[in-house]
Short mmCIF file of C-alpha atoms in Angstrom, two decimals:
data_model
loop_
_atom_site.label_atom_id
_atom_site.label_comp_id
_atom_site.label_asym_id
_atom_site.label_seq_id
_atom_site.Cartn_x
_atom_site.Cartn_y
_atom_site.Cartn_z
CA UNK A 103 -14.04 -31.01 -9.04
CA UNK A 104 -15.09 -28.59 -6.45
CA UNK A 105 -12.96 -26.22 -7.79
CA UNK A 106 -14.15 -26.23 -11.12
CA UNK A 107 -17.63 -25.73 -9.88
CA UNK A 108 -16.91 -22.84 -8.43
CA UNK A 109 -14.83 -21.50 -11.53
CA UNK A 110 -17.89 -22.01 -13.68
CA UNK A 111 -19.93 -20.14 -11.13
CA UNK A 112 -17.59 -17.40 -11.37
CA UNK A 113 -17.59 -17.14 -14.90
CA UNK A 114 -21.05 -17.33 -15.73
CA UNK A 115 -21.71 -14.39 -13.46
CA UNK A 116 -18.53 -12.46 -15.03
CA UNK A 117 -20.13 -13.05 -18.56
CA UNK A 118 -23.71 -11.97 -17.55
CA UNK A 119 -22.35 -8.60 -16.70
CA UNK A 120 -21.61 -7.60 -20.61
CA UNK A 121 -24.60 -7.43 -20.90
CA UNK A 122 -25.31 -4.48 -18.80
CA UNK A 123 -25.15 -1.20 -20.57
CA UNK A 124 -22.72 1.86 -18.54
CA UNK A 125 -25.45 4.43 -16.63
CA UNK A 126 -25.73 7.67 -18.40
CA UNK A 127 -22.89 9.97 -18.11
CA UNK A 128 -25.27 12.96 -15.50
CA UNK A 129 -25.42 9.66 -13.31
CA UNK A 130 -22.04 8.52 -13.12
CA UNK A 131 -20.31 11.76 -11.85
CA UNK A 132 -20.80 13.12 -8.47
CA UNK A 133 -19.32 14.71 -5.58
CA UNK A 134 -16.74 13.10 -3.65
CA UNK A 135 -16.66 15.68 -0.78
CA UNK A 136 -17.91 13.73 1.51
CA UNK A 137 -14.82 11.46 0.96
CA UNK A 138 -12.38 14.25 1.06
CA UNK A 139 -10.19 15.42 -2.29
CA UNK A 140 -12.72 16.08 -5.33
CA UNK A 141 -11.14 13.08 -7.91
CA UNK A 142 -12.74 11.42 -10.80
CA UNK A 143 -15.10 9.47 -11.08
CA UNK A 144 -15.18 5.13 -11.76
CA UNK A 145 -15.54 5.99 -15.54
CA UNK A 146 -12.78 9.03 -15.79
CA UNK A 147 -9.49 8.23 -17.20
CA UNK A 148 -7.00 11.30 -16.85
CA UNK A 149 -4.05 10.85 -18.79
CA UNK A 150 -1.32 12.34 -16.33
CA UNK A 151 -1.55 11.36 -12.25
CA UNK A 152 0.77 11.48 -9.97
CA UNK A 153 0.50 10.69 -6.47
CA UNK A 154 2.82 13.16 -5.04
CA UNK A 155 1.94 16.03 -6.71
CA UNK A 156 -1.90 14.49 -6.78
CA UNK A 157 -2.58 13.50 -3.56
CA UNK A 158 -0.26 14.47 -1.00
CA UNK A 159 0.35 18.24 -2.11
CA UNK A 160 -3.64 18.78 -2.44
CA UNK A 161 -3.47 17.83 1.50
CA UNK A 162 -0.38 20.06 2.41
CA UNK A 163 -2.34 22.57 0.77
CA UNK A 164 -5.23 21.79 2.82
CA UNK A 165 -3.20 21.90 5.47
CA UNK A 166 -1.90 25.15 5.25
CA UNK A 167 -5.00 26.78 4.42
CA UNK A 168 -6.19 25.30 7.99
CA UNK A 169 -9.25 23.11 6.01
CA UNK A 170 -7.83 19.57 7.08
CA UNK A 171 -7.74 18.42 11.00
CA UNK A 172 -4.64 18.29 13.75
CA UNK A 173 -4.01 14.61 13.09
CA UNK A 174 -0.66 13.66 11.61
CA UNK A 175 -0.07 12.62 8.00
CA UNK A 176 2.58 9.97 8.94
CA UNK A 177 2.74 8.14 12.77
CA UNK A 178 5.24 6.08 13.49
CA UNK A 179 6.06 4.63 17.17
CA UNK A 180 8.69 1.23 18.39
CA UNK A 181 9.20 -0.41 21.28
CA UNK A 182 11.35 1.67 22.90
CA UNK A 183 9.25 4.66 23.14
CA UNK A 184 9.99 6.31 20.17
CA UNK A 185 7.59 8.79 17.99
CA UNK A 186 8.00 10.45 14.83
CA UNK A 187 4.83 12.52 13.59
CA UNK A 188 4.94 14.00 10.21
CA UNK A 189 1.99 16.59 8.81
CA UNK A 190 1.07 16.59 5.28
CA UNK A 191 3.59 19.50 4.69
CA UNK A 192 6.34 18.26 5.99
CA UNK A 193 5.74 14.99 4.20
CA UNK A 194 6.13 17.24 1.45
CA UNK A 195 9.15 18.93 2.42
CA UNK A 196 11.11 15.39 3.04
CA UNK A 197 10.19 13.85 0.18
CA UNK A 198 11.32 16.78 -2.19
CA UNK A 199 14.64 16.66 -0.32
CA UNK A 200 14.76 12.87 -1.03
CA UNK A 201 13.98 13.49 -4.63
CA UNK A 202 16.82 15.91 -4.78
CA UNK A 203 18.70 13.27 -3.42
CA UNK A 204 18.02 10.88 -5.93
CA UNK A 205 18.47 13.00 -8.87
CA UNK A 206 21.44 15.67 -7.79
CA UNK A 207 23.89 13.62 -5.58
CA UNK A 208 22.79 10.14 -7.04
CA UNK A 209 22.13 11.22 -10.94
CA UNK A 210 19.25 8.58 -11.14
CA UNK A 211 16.74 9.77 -13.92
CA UNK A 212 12.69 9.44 -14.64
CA UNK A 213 12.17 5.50 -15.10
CA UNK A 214 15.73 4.10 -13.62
CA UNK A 215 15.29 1.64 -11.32
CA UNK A 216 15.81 1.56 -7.27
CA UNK A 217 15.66 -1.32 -4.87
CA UNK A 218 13.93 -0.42 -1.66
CA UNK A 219 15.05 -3.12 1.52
CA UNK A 220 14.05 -1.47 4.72
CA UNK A 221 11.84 -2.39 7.39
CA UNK A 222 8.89 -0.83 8.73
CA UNK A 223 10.65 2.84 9.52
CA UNK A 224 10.06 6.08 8.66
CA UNK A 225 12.38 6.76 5.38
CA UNK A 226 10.51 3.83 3.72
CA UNK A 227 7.77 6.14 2.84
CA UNK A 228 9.98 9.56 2.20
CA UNK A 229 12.07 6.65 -0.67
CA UNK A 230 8.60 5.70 -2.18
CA UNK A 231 7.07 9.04 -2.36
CA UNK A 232 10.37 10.77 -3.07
CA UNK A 233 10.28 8.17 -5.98
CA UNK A 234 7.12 9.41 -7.56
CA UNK A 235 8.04 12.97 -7.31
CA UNK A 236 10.88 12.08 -9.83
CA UNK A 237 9.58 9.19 -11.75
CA UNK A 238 12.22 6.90 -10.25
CA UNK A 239 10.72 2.93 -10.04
CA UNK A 240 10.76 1.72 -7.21
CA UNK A 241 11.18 -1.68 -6.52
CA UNK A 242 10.18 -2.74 -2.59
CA UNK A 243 11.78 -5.76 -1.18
CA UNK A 244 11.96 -7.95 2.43
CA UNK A 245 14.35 -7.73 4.50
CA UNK A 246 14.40 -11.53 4.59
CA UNK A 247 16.22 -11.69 1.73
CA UNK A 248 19.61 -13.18 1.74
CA UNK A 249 22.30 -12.40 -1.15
CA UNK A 250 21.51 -14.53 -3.67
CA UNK A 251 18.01 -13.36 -3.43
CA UNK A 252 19.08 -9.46 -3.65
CA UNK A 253 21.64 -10.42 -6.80
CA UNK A 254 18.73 -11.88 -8.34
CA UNK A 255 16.66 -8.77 -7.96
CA UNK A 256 19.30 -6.28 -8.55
CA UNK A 257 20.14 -8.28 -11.92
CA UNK A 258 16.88 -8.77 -13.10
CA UNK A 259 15.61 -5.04 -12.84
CA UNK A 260 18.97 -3.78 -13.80
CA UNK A 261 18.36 -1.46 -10.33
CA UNK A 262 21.05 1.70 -10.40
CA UNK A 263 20.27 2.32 -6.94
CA UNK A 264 19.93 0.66 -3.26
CA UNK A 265 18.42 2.21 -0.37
CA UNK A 266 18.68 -0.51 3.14
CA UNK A 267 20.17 -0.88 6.45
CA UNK A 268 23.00 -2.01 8.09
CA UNK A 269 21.76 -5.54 8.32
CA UNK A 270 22.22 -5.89 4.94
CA UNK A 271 24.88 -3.75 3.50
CA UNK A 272 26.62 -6.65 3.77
CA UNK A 273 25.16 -8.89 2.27
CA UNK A 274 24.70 -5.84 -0.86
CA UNK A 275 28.36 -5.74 -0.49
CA UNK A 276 29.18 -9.58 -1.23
CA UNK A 277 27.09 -9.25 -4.76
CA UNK A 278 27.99 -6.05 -6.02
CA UNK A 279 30.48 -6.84 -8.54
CA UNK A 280 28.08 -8.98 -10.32
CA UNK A 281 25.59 -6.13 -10.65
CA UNK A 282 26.60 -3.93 -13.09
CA UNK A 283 23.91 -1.79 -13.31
CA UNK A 284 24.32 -0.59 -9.49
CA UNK A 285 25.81 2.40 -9.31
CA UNK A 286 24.65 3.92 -6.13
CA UNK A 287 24.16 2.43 -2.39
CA UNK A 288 22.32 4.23 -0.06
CA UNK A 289 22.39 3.26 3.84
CA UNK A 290 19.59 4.21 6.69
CA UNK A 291 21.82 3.92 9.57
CA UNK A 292 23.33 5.95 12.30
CA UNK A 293 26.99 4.80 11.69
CA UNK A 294 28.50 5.05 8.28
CA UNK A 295 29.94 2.61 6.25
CA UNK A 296 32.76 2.70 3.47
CA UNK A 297 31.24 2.97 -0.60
CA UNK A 298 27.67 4.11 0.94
CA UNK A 299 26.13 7.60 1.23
CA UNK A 300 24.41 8.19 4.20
CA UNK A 301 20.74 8.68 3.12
CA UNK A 302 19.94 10.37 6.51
CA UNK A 303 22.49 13.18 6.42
CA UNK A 304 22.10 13.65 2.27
CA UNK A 305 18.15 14.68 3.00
CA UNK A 306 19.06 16.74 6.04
CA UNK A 307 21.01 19.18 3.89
CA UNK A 308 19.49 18.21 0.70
CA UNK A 309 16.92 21.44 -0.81
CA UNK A 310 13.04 21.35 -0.16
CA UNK A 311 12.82 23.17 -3.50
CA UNK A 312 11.69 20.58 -6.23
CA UNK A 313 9.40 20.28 -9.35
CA UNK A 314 7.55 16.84 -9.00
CA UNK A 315 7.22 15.66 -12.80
CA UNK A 316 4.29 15.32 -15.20
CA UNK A 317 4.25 11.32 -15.05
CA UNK A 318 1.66 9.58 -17.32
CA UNK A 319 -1.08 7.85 -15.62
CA UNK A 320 0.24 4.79 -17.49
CA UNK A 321 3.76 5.22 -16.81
CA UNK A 322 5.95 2.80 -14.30
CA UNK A 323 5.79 3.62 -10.72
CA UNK A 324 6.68 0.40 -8.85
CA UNK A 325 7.77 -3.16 -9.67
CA UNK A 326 6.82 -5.91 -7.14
CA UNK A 327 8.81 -9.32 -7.15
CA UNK A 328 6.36 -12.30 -6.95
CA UNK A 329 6.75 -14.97 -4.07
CA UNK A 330 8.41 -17.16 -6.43
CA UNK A 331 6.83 -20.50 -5.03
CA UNK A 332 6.47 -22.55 -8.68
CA UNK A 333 9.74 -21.04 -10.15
CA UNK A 334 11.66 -17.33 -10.02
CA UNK A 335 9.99 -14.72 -8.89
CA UNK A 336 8.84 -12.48 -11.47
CA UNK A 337 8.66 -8.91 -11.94
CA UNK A 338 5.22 -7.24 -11.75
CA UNK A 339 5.27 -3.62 -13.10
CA UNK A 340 2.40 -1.34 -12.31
CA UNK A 341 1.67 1.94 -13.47
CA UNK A 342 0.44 5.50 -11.50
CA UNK A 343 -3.04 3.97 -12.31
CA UNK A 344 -2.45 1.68 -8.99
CA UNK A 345 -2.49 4.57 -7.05
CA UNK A 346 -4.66 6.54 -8.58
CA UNK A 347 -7.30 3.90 -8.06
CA UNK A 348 -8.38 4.88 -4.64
CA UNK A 349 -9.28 8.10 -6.03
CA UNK A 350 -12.40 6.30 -7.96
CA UNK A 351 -15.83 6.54 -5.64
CA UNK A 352 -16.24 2.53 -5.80
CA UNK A 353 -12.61 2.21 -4.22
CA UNK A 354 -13.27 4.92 -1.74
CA UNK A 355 -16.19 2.95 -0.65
CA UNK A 356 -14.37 -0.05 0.40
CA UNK A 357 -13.19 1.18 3.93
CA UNK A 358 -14.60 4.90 4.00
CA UNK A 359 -11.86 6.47 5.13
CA UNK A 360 -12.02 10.27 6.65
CA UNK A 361 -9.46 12.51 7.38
CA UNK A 362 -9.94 12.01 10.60
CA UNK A 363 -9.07 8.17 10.91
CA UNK A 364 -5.98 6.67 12.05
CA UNK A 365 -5.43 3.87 10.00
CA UNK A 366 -2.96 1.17 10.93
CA UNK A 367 -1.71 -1.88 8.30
CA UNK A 368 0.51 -4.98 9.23
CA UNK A 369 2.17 -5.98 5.99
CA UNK A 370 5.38 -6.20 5.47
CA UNK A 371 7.00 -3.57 3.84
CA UNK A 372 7.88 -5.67 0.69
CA UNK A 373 4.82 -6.77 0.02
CA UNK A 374 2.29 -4.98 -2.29
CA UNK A 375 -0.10 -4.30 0.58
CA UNK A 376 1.97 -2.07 1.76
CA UNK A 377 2.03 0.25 -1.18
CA UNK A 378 -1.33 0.58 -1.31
CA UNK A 379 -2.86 0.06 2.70
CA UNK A 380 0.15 2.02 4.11
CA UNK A 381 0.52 4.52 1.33
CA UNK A 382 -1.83 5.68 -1.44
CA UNK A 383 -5.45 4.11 0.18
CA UNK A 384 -5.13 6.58 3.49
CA UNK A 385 -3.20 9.25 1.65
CA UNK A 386 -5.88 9.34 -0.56
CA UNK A 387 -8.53 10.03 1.94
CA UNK A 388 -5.96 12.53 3.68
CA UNK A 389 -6.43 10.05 6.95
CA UNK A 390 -3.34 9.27 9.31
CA UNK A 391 -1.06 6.94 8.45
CA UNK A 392 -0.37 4.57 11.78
CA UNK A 393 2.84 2.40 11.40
CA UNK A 394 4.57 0.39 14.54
CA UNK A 395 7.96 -0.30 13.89
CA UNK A 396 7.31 -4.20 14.81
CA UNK A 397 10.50 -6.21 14.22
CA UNK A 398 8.85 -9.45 15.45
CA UNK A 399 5.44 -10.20 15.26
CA UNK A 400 4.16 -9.69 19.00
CA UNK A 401 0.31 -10.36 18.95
CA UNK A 402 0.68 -8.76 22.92
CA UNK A 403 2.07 -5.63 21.48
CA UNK A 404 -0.69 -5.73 18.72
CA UNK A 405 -3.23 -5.48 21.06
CA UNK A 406 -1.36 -3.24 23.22
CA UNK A 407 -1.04 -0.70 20.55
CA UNK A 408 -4.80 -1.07 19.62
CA UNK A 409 -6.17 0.15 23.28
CA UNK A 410 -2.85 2.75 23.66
CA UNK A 411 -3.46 4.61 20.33
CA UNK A 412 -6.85 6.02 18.63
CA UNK A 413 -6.57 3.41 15.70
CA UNK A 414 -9.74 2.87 14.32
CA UNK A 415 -9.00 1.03 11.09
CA UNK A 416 -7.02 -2.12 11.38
CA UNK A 417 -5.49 -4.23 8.52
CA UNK A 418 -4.24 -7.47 8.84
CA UNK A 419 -4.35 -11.11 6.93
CA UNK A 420 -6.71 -13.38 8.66
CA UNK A 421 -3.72 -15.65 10.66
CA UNK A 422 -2.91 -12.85 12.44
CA UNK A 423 -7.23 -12.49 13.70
CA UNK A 424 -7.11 -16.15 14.73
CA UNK A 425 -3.50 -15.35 16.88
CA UNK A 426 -5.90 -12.22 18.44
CA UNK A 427 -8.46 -14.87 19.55
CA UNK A 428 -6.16 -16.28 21.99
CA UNK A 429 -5.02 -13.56 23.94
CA UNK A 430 -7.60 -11.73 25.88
CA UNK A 431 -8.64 -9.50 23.41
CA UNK A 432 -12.24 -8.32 25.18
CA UNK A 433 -11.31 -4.71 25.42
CA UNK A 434 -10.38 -4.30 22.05
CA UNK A 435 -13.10 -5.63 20.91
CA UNK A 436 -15.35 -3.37 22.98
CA UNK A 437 -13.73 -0.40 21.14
CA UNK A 438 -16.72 0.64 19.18
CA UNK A 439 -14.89 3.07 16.71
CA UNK A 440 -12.87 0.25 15.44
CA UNK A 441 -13.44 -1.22 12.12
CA UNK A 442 -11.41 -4.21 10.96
CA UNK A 443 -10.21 -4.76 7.72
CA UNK A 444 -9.42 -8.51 6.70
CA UNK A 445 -6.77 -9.38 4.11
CA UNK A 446 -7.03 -13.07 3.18
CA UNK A 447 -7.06 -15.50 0.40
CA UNK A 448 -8.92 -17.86 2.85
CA UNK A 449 -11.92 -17.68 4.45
CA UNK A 450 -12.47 -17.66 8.13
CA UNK A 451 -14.73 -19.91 10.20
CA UNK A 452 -17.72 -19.08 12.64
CA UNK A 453 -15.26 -18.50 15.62
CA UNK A 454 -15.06 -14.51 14.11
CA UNK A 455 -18.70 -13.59 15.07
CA UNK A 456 -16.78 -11.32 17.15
CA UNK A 457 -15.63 -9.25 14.43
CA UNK A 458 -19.14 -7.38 13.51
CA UNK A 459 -17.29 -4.61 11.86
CA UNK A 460 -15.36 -6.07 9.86
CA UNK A 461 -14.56 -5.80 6.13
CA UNK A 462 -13.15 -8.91 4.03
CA UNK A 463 -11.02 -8.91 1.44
CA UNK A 464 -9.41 -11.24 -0.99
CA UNK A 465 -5.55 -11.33 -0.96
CA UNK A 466 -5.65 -9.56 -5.04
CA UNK A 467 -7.65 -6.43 -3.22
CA UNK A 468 -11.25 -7.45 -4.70
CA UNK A 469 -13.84 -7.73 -1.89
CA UNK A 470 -15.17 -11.38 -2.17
CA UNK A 471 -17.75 -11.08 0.81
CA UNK A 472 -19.04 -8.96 3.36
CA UNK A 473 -18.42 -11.38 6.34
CA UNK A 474 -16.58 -14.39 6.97
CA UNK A 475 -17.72 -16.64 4.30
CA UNK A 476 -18.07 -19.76 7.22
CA UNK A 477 -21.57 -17.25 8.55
CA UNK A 478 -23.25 -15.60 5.26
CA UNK A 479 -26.01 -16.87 3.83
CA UNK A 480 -26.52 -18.15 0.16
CA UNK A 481 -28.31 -14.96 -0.80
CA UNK A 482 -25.25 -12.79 1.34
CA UNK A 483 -22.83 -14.40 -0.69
CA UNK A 484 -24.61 -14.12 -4.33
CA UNK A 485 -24.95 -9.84 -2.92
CA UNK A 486 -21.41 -10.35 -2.38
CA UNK A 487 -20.43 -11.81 -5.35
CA UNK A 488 -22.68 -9.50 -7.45
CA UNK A 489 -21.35 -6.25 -5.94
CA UNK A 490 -17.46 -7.73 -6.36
CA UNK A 491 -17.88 -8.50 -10.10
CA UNK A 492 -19.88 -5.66 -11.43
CA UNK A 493 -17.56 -3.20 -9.10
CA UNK A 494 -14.30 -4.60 -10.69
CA UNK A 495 -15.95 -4.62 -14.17
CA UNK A 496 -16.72 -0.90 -13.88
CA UNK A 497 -12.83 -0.21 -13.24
CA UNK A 498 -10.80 0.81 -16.27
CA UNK A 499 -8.69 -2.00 -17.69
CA UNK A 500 -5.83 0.42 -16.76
CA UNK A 501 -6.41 0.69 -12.86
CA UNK A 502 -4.74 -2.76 -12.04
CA UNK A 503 -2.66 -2.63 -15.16
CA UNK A 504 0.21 -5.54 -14.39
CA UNK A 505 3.03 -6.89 -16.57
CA UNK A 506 4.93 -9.58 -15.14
CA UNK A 507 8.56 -10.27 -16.41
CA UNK A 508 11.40 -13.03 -15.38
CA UNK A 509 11.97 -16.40 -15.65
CA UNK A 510 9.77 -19.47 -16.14
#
């Protein structure tokens, strides 16, 4: 019954918003310089985007012209001391030699389908970018995944195209006459293996030279496989509106990100969050991107990393904020230019007080409250609540655009 309470809440609110008339057109635009890249505005719907040629080659040229910062682009680090640090132009560079990849030595066309299983490591983001420069889906997936789960995917999307490790060539291997559709396997690895190209070596002498194309705003980009806990999963398809999103002032205000942050996000590297915390939200803002390679989840090395390395935006879903709690986490929390960001479809109880910087949001990317739900007060929550429903209202229907396909 509580439930339903709360759903009637919810809706009344929603409903008492159509009422409320757009401002006038002189109010709605302004200047998004103090954000970084000039974009549109919440009521602006362009009718081509694309990220790459958006978003990441406005930086490079920033870059170059010597109008953006030092800091990296891309940072990535393990456990064993290693470092790769990529600028804005040489994100560029990589990624055009990855799209060349794709669409020279792999023949893969503008809206075929590829099925991206790697872990948290550096080509991950050259695959995805590399797959909006040539209109190539991409279709992210866990590592988890054992082989009925990848024949599943890789017949349901119809995928022409693989790119993984050796952990799981494998188990690619043991399915791939019951797919079809696959025509190319791609492997991130330093050894090579028989019937896959060796992704590594293809970009190295791949060209730099390519023309990113003129995607629509509602065209494909990436297809995200649901959990699948009441049945399949399904396919969710989203268009170059998800990540031209951030570009709108209202999403921009959600973290505040400036070119000179160092943001670092935990998710998995299947998982939607990824896409858009890891990828197009920072990008966006031209901030660094701060990834730790992370094969096992080390809440030690979490906090390790957080006083080693000038993060000062940290993602995470709110399990891994009550692990923190029971370490010794006092210097970290002394770090005064940090500013948590919570990910969670629960709430979190008083023992967060803690976290004074910290930003909540809902698992679907809508920020429900402005502190731990367990502390605000009724008139927090109703602010809350207010600023979450009339700041998704504003969006274009397009911006979250989702069709979900599979089995019921």
């Amino acid at each position: 019954m509580q439930w339903l309470m709360r759903f009637r809440t919810l809706w009344g609110i929603h409903k008492s918003f159509h009422n409320i008339h757009p401002a006038p057109s002189q109010l709605r635009c302004r200047s998004l310089s103090e954000f970084g890249a000039p974009r549109w505005n919440d009521y602006e719907v362009p009718e081509e985007f694309n990220f790459a040629s958006y978003v990441l080659d406005y930086w490079a040229q920033k870059e170059k012209e010597g109008k953006r910062g030092p800091n990296p682009a891309f940072w990535w680090v393990n456990g064993q001391g290693d470092e790769v640090k990529w600028s804005f132009r040489e994100m560029g560079d990589l990624t055009r030699r990855v799209a060349n990849v794709f669409t020279q030595t792999c023949g893969l066309q503008q809206g075929d389908h590829l099925a991206l299983m790697l872990p948290r490591v550096p080509e991950w983001w050259l695959v995805a970018v590399g797959c909006m420069r040539t209109g190539i889906i991409f279709i992210p997936a866990t590592i988890l995944l054992k082989a009925k789960d990848i024949l599943y995917r890789l017949q349901l999307s119809k995928a022409k195209g693989i790119v993984t490790i050796d952990a799981l060539a494998s188990e690619v291997d043991s399915i791939a006459s019951q797919c079809p559709s696959l025509k190319t396997k791609l492997l991130v690895s330093d050894h090579s293996r028989e019937g896959w190209l060796d992704f590594r070596s293809l970009v190295k002498s791949a060209s730099p030279e390519h023309t990113c194309v003129k995607s629509k705003t509602l065209d494909p980009m990436v297809i995200f496989f649901t959990s699948g806990t009441t049945g399949f999963p399904k396919m969710a398809k989203h268009s170059h509106g998800l990540a031209l999103q951030p570009s709108f002032p209202g999403s921009r205000k959600l973290r505040s990100l400036k070119t000179s942050d160092v943001s670092w996000c935990l998710s998995d590297s299947g998982w939607i969050v990824a896409t858009i915390w890891t990828l197009v939200e920072p990008w966006t803002a031209g901030c660094t991107v701060f990834i730790h390679h992370l094969p096992q989840f080390d809440t030690k090395v979490i906090i390790q990393t957080l006083l080693k390395y000038p993060i000062n935006h940290f993602w995470g879903v709110s399990s891994i904020y009550r692990m923190i709690l029971q370490q010794d986490f006092t210097r970290v929390t002394q770090r005064r230019q940090l500013k948590w960001n919570v990910g969670t479809s629960t709430t979190l109880g008083t023992e967060v007080r803690w976290m004074k910087r910290a930003t909540f949001v809902s698992w679907g990317g809508v920020m429900t409250s402005l502190m731990p739900l367990g502390i605000a007060s009724g008139l927090q929550r109703l602010k809350a609540l207010w600023w979450s429903t009339q700041r998704w209202r504003s969006q274009p229907w397009w911006a979250a655009q989702t069709r979900f396909e599979g089995r019921w």
